Amino acid sequence: MKKFLLLLLLWSNNVFAGPLQFVSINYLIEQEVGRLVLPEVYRKLNVSIVITPYPGKRAQQLVRSGKRHGEIMRIYSYGDENPHTIRVPTPYYTLETMAFVRSDSHVDLQSEQDLSNYKIAKVRGVKHTNNITKGMSEVEDTDTTIQALNLVSKGLADVALTNRIDGLVKLAQAGIENVVPHQSSFRVLELYHYVHKDQQHWVNKVDDVLRRMTQSGELTVLIKKAENQVISQHCRQSAVVTELCRQYLSQEED
């Protein structure tokens, strides 16, 4: 009987321990990439996970209450602001905080501080754009990136802030042709997986997998595949075929 119990314990620790319930932020391209990548990481631990998209603030509340086991992808400062979570130390993706402006505008952005001179549109509950606009008075929150880009397109806002790849793909999806990314991004931030403190036993295991996948190059290949899949999917929903779509669709055909 003792041997049986020992084998049962070993099996429960190493075979199937899911599904774990995680949340992501809805409608953001980097989060869609994460929804494809993170299950492959946990699969190496023989663990099944379920990822459900929510608005940013709602996702944070669900994890804080313990109703979900963690968030798939947030920036470093999220962990400092949410002590109920534990950050998996190895980041597995990055984002660029990018300004998108009308192509005929005269918006002059030499630094982050210059944003305070303009009307800003951003998606509510997203940490990297919350951080960069903290203390600024003319900031409008939207439900989606496309809504923010449309405000700029119609002249109702001067700048839309989002991740570079998110903005580019959403411009293609919406067929918005008069909005372009600014010359350079403001910040490049690493993205981390967070688990609720009650699930901290997963932190080292997941971190070990991420480190191995990073060192072997497997993570880079997996991310590129996920990006291509997400971008191609949105390109096929586009009102116009932009250069970004042509680039990724041609890669897929090759």
Coordinates of C-alpha atoms in Angstrom, one line a residue:
M1 CA 0.0 0.0 0.0
K2 CA 2.8 2.4 0.8
K3 CA 4.4 1.8 -2.6
F4 CA 1.1 2.3 -4.3
L5 CA 0.6 5.7 -2.5
L6 CA 4.1 6.8 -3.4
L7 CA 3.5 5.9 -7.1
L8 CA 0.2 7.8 -7.0
L9 CA 1.9 10.8 -5.6
L10 CA 4.6 10.8 -8.2
W11 CA 2.0 10.4 -10.9
S12 CA -0.1 13.3 -9.7
N13 CA 2.9 15.6 -9.6
N14 CA 4.2 14.7 -13.0
V15 CA 1.4 13.7 -15.3
F16 CA -1.9 15.7 -15.3
A17 CA -2.5 18.5 -13.0
G18 CA -5.1 20.6 -14.8
P19 CA -6.7 22.2 -16.3
L20 CA -5.4 25.4 -14.8
Q21 CA -7.6 28.4 -15.4
F22 CA -5.8 31.5 -16.7
V23 CA -7.0 34.9 -18.0
S24 CA -5.7 37.1 -20.8
I25 CA -6.6 40.6 -22.0
N26 CA -9.1 40.5 -24.9
Y27 CA -8.6 42.0 -28.3
L28 CA -4.8 42.6 -28.0
I29 CA -2.5 40.9 -30.5
E30 CA 0.3 40.1 -28.1
Q31 CA -2.2 38.4 -25.8
E32 CA -3.5 36.3 -28.7
V33 CA 0.1 35.2 -29.4
G34 CA 0.5 34.3 -25.7
R35 CA -2.7 32.2 -25.9
L36 CA -1.0 30.1 -28.5
V37 CA 2.5 30.0 -26.8
L38 CA 1.7 29.4 -23.1
P39 CA -0.3 26.1 -23.6
E40 CA 2.8 24.6 -25.3
V41 CA 4.9 25.6 -22.3
Y42 CA 2.6 23.8 -19.9
R43 CA 2.2 20.9 -22.2
K44 CA 5.9 20.1 -21.5
L45 CA 4.8 19.7 -17.9
N46 CA 1.9 17.4 -19.0
V47 CA -0.5 20.1 -17.7
S48 CA -3.6 21.3 -19.5
I49 CA -4.6 25.0 -19.2
V50 CA -7.6 27.0 -20.2
I51 CA -7.2 30.7 -21.1
T52 CA -10.2 33.0 -21.2
P53 CA -10.0 36.6 -22.5
Y54 CA -11.4 39.5 -20.4
P55 CA -11.1 43.3 -20.3
G56 CA -7.8 44.2 -18.5
K57 CA -9.4 45.3 -15.2
R58 CA -11.7 42.4 -15.1
A59 CA -8.9 39.9 -15.7
Q60 CA -6.9 41.5 -12.8
Q61 CA -9.9 41.3 -10.5
L62 CA -10.5 37.6 -11.3
V63 CA -6.9 36.7 -10.4
R64 CA -6.9 38.9 -7.3
S65 CA -10.0 37.2 -6.0
G66 CA -8.4 33.8 -6.6
K67 CA -11.2 32.8 -9.1
R68 CA -8.5 32.3 -11.7
H69 CA -5.0 30.8 -11.4
G70 CA -3.1 33.7 -13.0
E71 CA -2.6 35.9 -16.1
I72 CA -0.8 34.7 -19.2
M73 CA 1.1 37.9 -20.0
R74 CA 1.8 41.2 -18.2
I75 CA 4.7 43.6 -17.9
Y76 CA 7.1 43.6 -14.9
S77 CA 5.4 46.3 -12.9
Y78 CA 2.2 44.3 -12.8
G79 CA 3.8 42.0 -10.2
D80 CA 4.8 45.0 -8.0
E81 CA 1.2 46.3 -8.1
N82 CA -0.4 42.9 -7.5
P83 CA 1.2 41.1 -4.5
H84 CA -1.3 38.3 -4.8
T85 CA 0.5 37.1 -7.8
I86 CA 4.0 35.6 -8.4
R87 CA 6.0 36.5 -11.5
V88 CA 7.6 33.6 -13.4
P89 CA 11.1 35.0 -13.6
T90 CA 11.9 34.3 -17.3
P91 CA 10.0 36.6 -19.7
Y92 CA 8.8 35.0 -22.9
Y93 CA 7.7 37.9 -25.1
T94 CA 8.1 41.6 -25.5
L95 CA 6.0 44.6 -26.5
E96 CA 6.7 48.1 -27.8
T97 CA 4.7 51.0 -26.5
M98 CA 4.0 52.8 -29.8
A99 CA 2.2 56.0 -30.7
F100 CA -0.1 55.9 -33.8
V101 CA -1.0 59.2 -35.4
R102 CA -2.8 60.5 -38.5
S103 CA -0.5 60.6 -41.5
D104 CA -1.4 64.2 -42.2
S105 CA -0.9 65.4 -38.6
H106 CA 1.9 67.5 -37.2
V107 CA 2.2 65.7 -33.9
D108 CA 5.7 66.2 -32.5
L109 CA 6.8 63.5 -30.1
Q110 CA 10.4 63.7 -29.1
S111 CA 9.9 62.0 -25.8
E112 CA 7.3 60.4 -23.6
Q113 CA 6.7 63.7 -21.8
D114 CA 5.5 65.3 -25.1
L115 CA 2.4 63.0 -25.0
S116 CA 1.0 65.4 -22.4
N117 CA 0.5 68.0 -25.1
Y118 CA -2.0 65.9 -27.0
K119 CA -5.3 64.0 -26.7
I120 CA -4.5 60.3 -26.1
A121 CA -6.6 57.3 -26.8
K122 CA -5.7 53.9 -25.3
V123 CA -7.3 50.6 -24.2
R124 CA -8.4 50.6 -20.6
G125 CA -6.8 48.3 -18.1
V126 CA -3.5 47.9 -20.1
K127 CA -0.5 48.4 -17.8
H128 CA 2.1 49.7 -20.2
T129 CA -0.1 52.5 -21.6
N130 CA -1.5 53.2 -18.1
N131 CA 2.0 53.8 -16.9
I132 CA 3.2 56.0 -19.7
T133 CA 0.1 58.3 -19.4
K134 CA 0.0 58.5 -15.6
G135 CA -0.9 62.0 -14.5
M136 CA -1.9 63.2 -18.0
S137 CA -5.2 65.0 -18.2
E138 CA -6.5 64.3 -21.7
V139 CA -6.6 60.5 -21.9
E140 CA -9.6 58.6 -23.2
D141 CA -10.0 54.9 -22.5
T142 CA -11.5 52.7 -25.1
D143 CA -12.7 49.0 -25.1
T144 CA -10.5 48.0 -28.1
T145 CA -7.5 49.1 -30.0
I146 CA -9.6 49.6 -33.1
Q147 CA -11.8 52.1 -31.2
A148 CA -8.7 54.0 -30.2
L149 CA -7.3 54.0 -33.8
N150 CA -10.7 55.2 -35.1
L151 CA -10.6 58.2 -32.8
V152 CA -7.3 59.2 -34.3
S153 CA -8.5 58.5 -37.8
K154 CA -11.5 60.8 -37.3
G155 CA -9.5 63.5 -35.7
L156 CA -11.1 63.0 -32.2
A157 CA -7.8 62.1 -30.7
D158 CA -4.2 63.0 -31.6
V159 CA -2.5 59.8 -30.6
A160 CA -3.4 56.2 -30.0
L161 CA -1.1 54.2 -27.7
T162 CA -0.7 50.5 -28.0
N163 CA 1.8 47.7 -28.7
R164 CA 3.4 48.1 -32.1
I165 CA 2.3 44.8 -33.6
D166 CA -1.2 45.2 -32.1
G167 CA -1.6 48.6 -33.7
L168 CA -0.3 47.5 -37.1
V169 CA -2.6 44.4 -37.2
K170 CA -5.6 46.3 -36.1
L171 CA -5.1 49.0 -38.7
A172 CA -5.1 46.2 -41.3
Q173 CA -8.1 44.5 -39.8
A174 CA -10.1 47.8 -39.7
G175 CA -8.9 49.0 -43.1
I176 CA -7.8 52.3 -41.6
E177 CA -5.4 53.9 -44.0
N178 CA -4.8 57.4 -42.7
V179 CA -3.2 56.4 -39.4
V180 CA 0.5 55.3 -39.1
P181 CA 3.0 54.4 -36.4
H182 CA 5.3 57.1 -35.1
Q183 CA 9.0 57.0 -36.0
S184 CA 10.1 55.0 -33.0
S185 CA 8.6 53.3 -30.0
F186 CA 8.7 54.8 -26.5
R187 CA 9.5 51.7 -24.5
V188 CA 10.3 48.0 -25.2
L189 CA 9.1 45.9 -22.3
E190 CA 9.4 42.3 -21.4
L191 CA 6.3 40.3 -20.8
Y192 CA 5.9 37.7 -18.0
H193 CA 3.5 35.0 -16.9
Y194 CA 1.9 35.5 -13.5
V195 CA 0.4 32.9 -11.2
H196 CA -1.8 33.4 -8.1
K197 CA 0.2 32.9 -4.9
D198 CA -1.9 29.8 -4.1
Q199 CA -0.3 28.2 -7.2
Q200 CA 3.3 29.2 -6.5
H201 CA 4.4 25.6 -6.8
W202 CA 4.2 26.0 -10.6
V203 CA 6.6 29.0 -10.8
N204 CA 9.9 27.1 -10.8
K205 CA 8.6 24.4 -13.0
V206 CA 7.4 26.8 -15.7
D207 CA 10.5 28.9 -15.3
D208 CA 12.7 25.8 -15.9
V209 CA 10.8 25.1 -19.1
L210 CA 11.0 28.6 -20.4
R211 CA 14.7 28.8 -19.7
R212 CA 15.3 25.6 -21.6
M213 CA 13.1 26.7 -24.5
T214 CA 14.9 30.0 -24.7
Q215 CA 18.3 28.5 -24.6
S216 CA 17.5 25.9 -27.3
G217 CA 15.8 28.5 -29.6
E218 CA 12.6 26.6 -29.5
L219 CA 10.7 29.5 -27.9
T220 CA 11.8 31.9 -30.7
V221 CA 10.5 29.4 -33.3
L222 CA 7.2 28.9 -31.4
I223 CA 6.6 32.6 -31.1
K224 CA 7.2 33.3 -34.7
K225 CA 4.8 30.6 -35.7
A226 CA 2.2 32.0 -33.3
E227 CA 2.7 35.5 -34.6
N228 CA 2.3 34.4 -38.2
Q229 CA -0.9 32.5 -37.3
V230 CA -2.5 35.4 -35.5
I231 CA -1.5 38.0 -38.1
S232 CA -2.6 35.9 -41.0
Q233 CA -6.0 35.3 -39.3
H234 CA -6.5 39.0 -38.9
C235 CA -5.3 39.8 -42.4
R236 CA -7.9 37.6 -43.8
Q237 CA -10.5 39.7 -41.9
S238 CA -9.0 42.9 -43.3
A239 CA -11.0 45.4 -45.3
V240 CA -7.8 46.2 -47.2
V241 CA -4.7 44.1 -47.8
T242 CA -1.9 46.2 -46.3
E243 CA 1.9 45.7 -46.7
L244 CA 2.0 44.0 -43.3
C245 CA -0.6 41.5 -44.5
R246 CA 1.2 40.9 -47.8
Q247 CA 4.4 40.3 -45.8
Y248 CA 2.9 37.6 -43.5
L249 CA 0.7 36.0 -46.1
S250 CA 3.6 35.6 -48.5
Q251 CA 5.6 34.0 -45.7
E252 CA 2.8 31.6 -45.0
E253 CA 2.6 30.6 -48.7
D254 CA 6.4 30.0 -48.8

